[in-house]
PDB file of C-alpha atoms in Angstrom:
ATOM      1  CA  MET A   1       0.150   2.989 -25.727  1.00 45.00           C
ATOM      2  CA  ASN A   2      -1.582  -0.044 -24.347  1.00 49.00           C
ATOM      3  CA  LYS A   3      -2.913   1.091 -21.172  1.00 49.00           C
ATOM      4  CA  LYS A   4      -4.649  -1.294 -18.461  1.00 52.00           C
ATOM      5  CA  VAL A   5      -7.439  -0.256 -16.874  1.00 49.00           C
ATOM      6  CA  VAL A   6      -7.503  -1.150 -12.800  1.00 47.00           C
ATOM      7  CA  ASN A   7     -11.254  -1.736 -12.245  1.00 47.00           C
ATOM      8  CA  LEU A   8     -11.272  -3.272  -8.381  1.00 45.00           C
ATOM      9  CA  ILE A   9     -15.089  -2.820  -7.527  1.00 42.00           C
ATOM     10  CA  ASP A  10     -15.585  -6.116  -7.388  1.00 40.00           C
ATOM     11  CA  LYS A  11     -12.644  -6.911  -5.178  1.00 40.00           C
ATOM     12  CA  ARG A  12     -13.690  -6.104  -1.628  1.00 40.00           C
ATOM     13  CA  VAL A  13     -10.788  -6.595   0.794  1.00 42.00           C
ATOM     14  CA  LYS A  14     -12.320  -7.594   4.396  1.00 46.00           C
ATOM     15  CA  VAL A  15     -11.969  -6.332   7.509  1.00 45.00           C
ATOM     16  CA  GLY A  16      -8.101  -6.741   8.677  1.00 50.00           C
ATOM     17  CA  GLY A  17      -6.229  -7.410  11.729  1.00 58.00           C
ATOM     18  CA  ILE A  18      -3.060  -8.097  13.156  1.00 57.00           C
ATOM     19  CA  GLY A  19      -3.363 -12.059  12.742  1.00 68.00           C
ATOM     20  CA  MET A  20      -5.128 -12.068   9.291  1.00 83.00           C
ATOM     21  CA  TYR A  21      -3.710 -13.320   6.166  1.00 90.00           C
ATOM     22  CA  ILE A  22      -2.748 -10.018   3.823  1.00 93.00           C
ATOM     23  CA  GLY A  23      -2.645 -12.177   0.439  1.00 94.00           C
ATOM     24  CA  ASP A  24      -5.739 -10.630  -1.036  1.00 93.00           C
ATOM     25  CA  VAL A  25      -5.242  -7.127   0.375  1.00 94.00           C
ATOM     26  CA  LEU A  26      -1.587  -7.348  -1.355  1.00 95.00           C
ATOM     27  CA  LYS A  27      -2.755  -8.639  -4.368  1.00 95.00           C
ATOM     28  CA  GLU A  28      -5.467  -5.726  -4.514  1.00 92.00           C
ATOM     29  CA  ARG A  29      -2.735  -3.188  -4.153  1.00 92.00           C
ATOM     30  CA  MET A  30       0.023  -4.992  -6.742  1.00 94.00           C
ATOM     31  CA  ASP A  31      -3.284  -4.864  -9.321  1.00 92.00           C
ATOM     32  CA  CYS A  32      -3.205  -1.161  -8.455  1.00 89.00           C
ATOM     33  CA  PHE A  33      -0.181  -0.680  -9.952  1.00 89.00           C
ATOM     34  CA  ASN A  34       0.004  -3.525 -12.405  1.00 91.00           C
ATOM     35  CA  MET A  35       3.098  -5.074 -10.667  1.00 93.00           C
ATOM     36  CA  SER A  36       3.854  -8.675 -10.865  1.00 95.00           C
ATOM     37  CA  GLY A  37       5.218 -11.026  -7.766  1.00 95.00           C
ATOM     38  CA  ASP A  38       8.373 -10.581  -9.580  1.00 96.00           C
ATOM     39  CA  GLU A  39       8.276  -6.909 -10.206  1.00 95.00           C
ATOM     40  CA  LEU A  40       7.551  -6.393  -6.591  1.00 95.00           C
ATOM     41  CA  CYS A  41      10.362  -9.160  -5.242  1.00 95.00           C
ATOM     42  CA  GLU A  42      12.688  -7.076  -7.579  1.00 95.00           C
ATOM     43  CA  GLU A  43      11.925  -3.486  -6.118  1.00 93.00           C
ATOM     44  CA  ALA A  44      11.160  -4.480  -2.742  1.00 94.00           C
ATOM     45  CA  LEU A  45      14.403  -6.722  -2.395  1.00 94.00           C
ATOM     46  CA  ILE A  46      12.434  -9.763  -1.098  1.00 94.00           C
ATOM     47  CA  ASP A  47      12.800 -13.429  -1.254  1.00 94.00           C
ATOM     48  CA  ALA A  48      10.403 -14.802  -4.357  1.00 95.00           C
ATOM     49  CA  ASP A  49       9.611 -17.738  -1.737  1.00 95.00           C
ATOM     50  CA  ASP A  50       8.257 -14.925   0.926  1.00 94.00           C
ATOM     51  CA  LEU A  51       6.233 -13.254  -1.289  1.00 96.00           C
ATOM     52  CA  LYS A  52       4.709 -16.483  -2.608  1.00 96.00           C
ATOM     53  CA  SER A  53       4.021 -17.365   1.092  1.00 94.00           C
ATOM     54  CA  ILE A  54       2.299 -13.951   1.616  1.00 95.00           C
ATOM     55  CA  LEU A  55       0.396 -14.100  -1.357  1.00 95.00           C
ATOM     56  CA  ASN A  56      -0.917 -17.348  -0.669  1.00 94.00           C
ATOM     57  CA  ASN A  57      -2.046 -16.646   2.804  1.00 93.00           C
ATOM     58  CA  GLU A  58       0.468 -19.388   4.320  1.00 93.00           C
ATOM     59  CA  VAL A  59       1.907 -16.962   6.827  1.00 92.00           C
ATOM     60  CA  SER A  60       0.025 -14.320   8.967  1.00 91.00           C
ATOM     61  CA  TYR A  61       0.871 -10.594   8.935  1.00 92.00           C
ATOM     62  CA  ASP A  62       2.227 -10.732  12.543  1.00 90.00           C
ATOM     63  CA  LYS A  63       4.948 -13.629  11.611  1.00 92.00           C
ATOM     64  CA  ILE A  64       5.922 -11.330   8.349  1.00 93.00           C
ATOM     65  CA  ASP A  65       9.284  -9.643   9.001  1.00 92.00           C
ATOM     66  CA  GLU A  66       8.840  -6.221   9.728  1.00 93.00           C
ATOM     67  CA  LEU A  67      11.459  -5.396   7.251  1.00 94.00           C
ATOM     68  CA  THR A  68      10.099  -7.082   4.414  1.00 95.00           C
ATOM     69  CA  ILE A  69       6.133  -5.586   4.860  1.00 95.00           C
ATOM     70  CA  SER A  70       8.044  -2.459   5.029  1.00 94.00           C
ATOM     71  CA  PHE A  71       9.784  -2.797   1.967  1.00 95.00           C
ATOM     72  CA  ILE A  72       6.426  -3.774   0.316  1.00 96.00           C
ATOM     73  CA  SER A  73       4.543  -0.675   1.503  1.00 94.00           C
ATOM     74  CA  GLN A  74       7.595   1.719   0.384  1.00 92.00           C
ATOM     75  CA  VAL A  75       7.250   0.137  -3.175  1.00 94.00           C
ATOM     76  CA  LEU A  76       3.113   0.137  -2.897  1.00 94.00           C
ATOM     77  CA  TYR A  77       3.091   3.535  -1.664  1.00 91.00           C
ATOM     78  CA  CYS A  78       1.358   2.837   1.446  1.00 93.00           C
ATOM     79  CA  LYS A  79       1.779   2.235   5.279  1.00 92.00           C
ATOM     80  CA  PRO A  80       2.609  -1.542   6.676  1.00 93.00           C
ATOM     81  CA  GLU A  81      -0.836  -0.561   8.377  1.00 93.00           C
ATOM     82  CA  TYR A  82      -2.770  -0.615   5.167  1.00 93.00           C
ATOM     83  CA  PHE A  83      -2.668  -4.519   4.848  1.00 93.00           C
ATOM     84  CA  ILE A  84      -4.366  -4.883   8.483  1.00 92.00           C
ATOM     85  CA  SER A  85      -6.469  -2.075   8.771  1.00 90.00           C
ATOM     86  CA  GLU A  86      -9.697  -1.032   6.897  1.00 89.00           C
ATOM     87  CA  GLN A  87      -9.252   2.622   8.443  1.00 90.00           C
ATOM     88  CA  TYR A  88      -6.407   2.859   6.567  1.00 87.00           C
ATOM     89  CA  ARG A  89      -7.101   1.496   3.370  1.00 90.00           C
ATOM     90  CA  ASP A  90     -10.449   3.728   3.272  1.00 87.00           C
ATOM     91  CA  ASN A  91      -8.301   6.788   3.959  1.00 87.00           C
ATOM     92  CA  ASP A  92      -5.575   5.662   0.906  1.00 85.00           C
ATOM     93  CA  LEU A  93      -5.907   8.169  -1.903  1.00 82.00           C
ATOM     94  CA  VAL A  94      -5.099   5.465  -4.451  1.00 80.00           C
ATOM     95  CA  LYS A  95      -7.948   3.191  -3.228  1.00 79.00           C
ATOM     96  CA  SER A  96     -10.546   6.008  -2.800  1.00 71.00           C
ATOM     97  CA  CYS A  97     -10.312   7.446  -5.950  1.00 71.00           C
ATOM     98  CA  LEU A  98     -10.487   3.614  -7.785  1.00 64.00           C
ATOM     99  CA  ASN A  99     -14.656   4.034  -7.677  1.00 57.00           C
ATOM    100  CA  ARG A 100     -14.354   7.507  -9.703  1.00 61.00           C
ATOM    101  CA  GLY A 101     -13.699   6.332 -13.270  1.00 61.00           C
ATOM    102  CA  SER A 102     -10.727   4.592 -14.954  1.00 66.00           C
ATOM    103  CA  SER A 103      -7.711   4.263 -13.060  1.00 72.00           C
ATOM    104  CA  THR A 104      -4.469   3.252 -14.821  1.00 75.00           C
ATOM    105  CA  PRO A 105      -1.587   1.913 -12.977  1.00 77.00           C
ATOM    106  CA  LYS A 106       0.496   5.050 -13.962  1.00 76.00           C
ATOM    107  CA  SER A 107      -2.232   7.525 -12.515  1.00 76.00           C
ATOM    108  CA  ASN A 108      -2.340   5.227  -9.442  1.00 74.00           C
ATOM    109  CA  GLU A 109       1.670   5.679  -8.870  1.00 78.00           C
ATOM    110  CA  VAL A 110       1.159   9.579  -9.235  1.00 78.00           C
ATOM    111  CA  LYS A 111      -1.439   9.361  -6.653  1.00 77.00           C
ATOM    112  CA  GLY A 112       0.799   7.233  -4.329  1.00 78.00           C
ATOM    113  CA  ILE A 113       3.168   9.828  -4.713  1.00 80.00           C
ATOM    114  CA  LEU A 114       1.313  12.463  -3.969  1.00 77.00           C
ATOM    115  CA  GLN A 115      -0.211  11.178  -1.080  1.00 78.00           C
ATOM    116  CA  GLY A 116       3.172  10.488   0.516  1.00 80.00           C
ATOM    117  CA  PHE A 117       4.155  13.981  -0.345  1.00 78.00           C
ATOM    118  CA  SER A 118       1.216  15.242   1.339  1.00 78.00           C
ATOM    119  CA  GLU A 119       1.748  13.120   4.543  1.00 81.00           C
ATOM    120  CA  ASP A 120       5.536  14.366   4.385  1.00 79.00           C
ATOM    121  CA  LEU A 121       3.965  18.116   4.458  1.00 79.00           C
ATOM    122  CA  SER A 122       1.749  17.423   7.082  1.00 80.00           C
ATOM    123  CA  PHE A 123       4.713  15.859   9.387  1.00 81.00           C
ATOM    124  CA  LEU A 124       6.964  19.211   8.622  1.00 85.00           C
ATOM    125  CA  MET A 125       4.389  21.526   9.274  1.00 88.00           C
ATOM    126  CA  GLU A 126       3.286  20.173  12.588  1.00 89.00           C
ATOM    127  CA  LEU A 127       7.339  19.937  13.258  1.00 88.00           C
ATOM    128  CA  LYS A 128       7.336  23.638  12.372  1.00 87.00           C
ATOM    129  CA  ARG A 129       4.780  24.052  14.771  1.00 89.00           C
ATOM    130  CA  ASP A 130       5.973  22.488  17.539  1.00 86.00           C
ATOM    131  CA  LEU A 131       9.246  24.166  17.353  1.00 88.00           C
ATOM    132  CA  GLU A 132       7.717  27.466  17.414  1.00 87.00           C
ATOM    133  CA  GLU A 133       5.685  26.934  20.192  1.00 86.00           C
ATOM    134  CA  GLY A 134       9.009  25.645  21.792  1.00 78.00           C
ATOM    135  CA  ILE A 135       8.061  22.222  22.304  1.00 61.00           C
TER     136      ILE A 135
END
């Protein structure tokens, strides 16, 4: 089996913000999963021209349709804030594990799924606690 090793040590993402262009951050995230633009368009149900505009930094984050960025985030196992917040990127399981040996797209996918499960479990635990306290 031919596995592609993902090494993003040389690809550093700049500090983000609402008005920033997210093309480089999105490309880095796509590289984590060895995902092409066509695959992302198909899985996220977005138009190829819209994705091309984002990747080429022709449209800033605040001008991207909320549903589009939400679908992209779901496919790439992150929250929309990942693209504009260095803090979100620093706390991301997939990204934080990249400097710890070799990462394959499949192992990154498993990390993304585990991260989502962990967030869902935390939410349910908090909800249970709130219900028990009578809030």
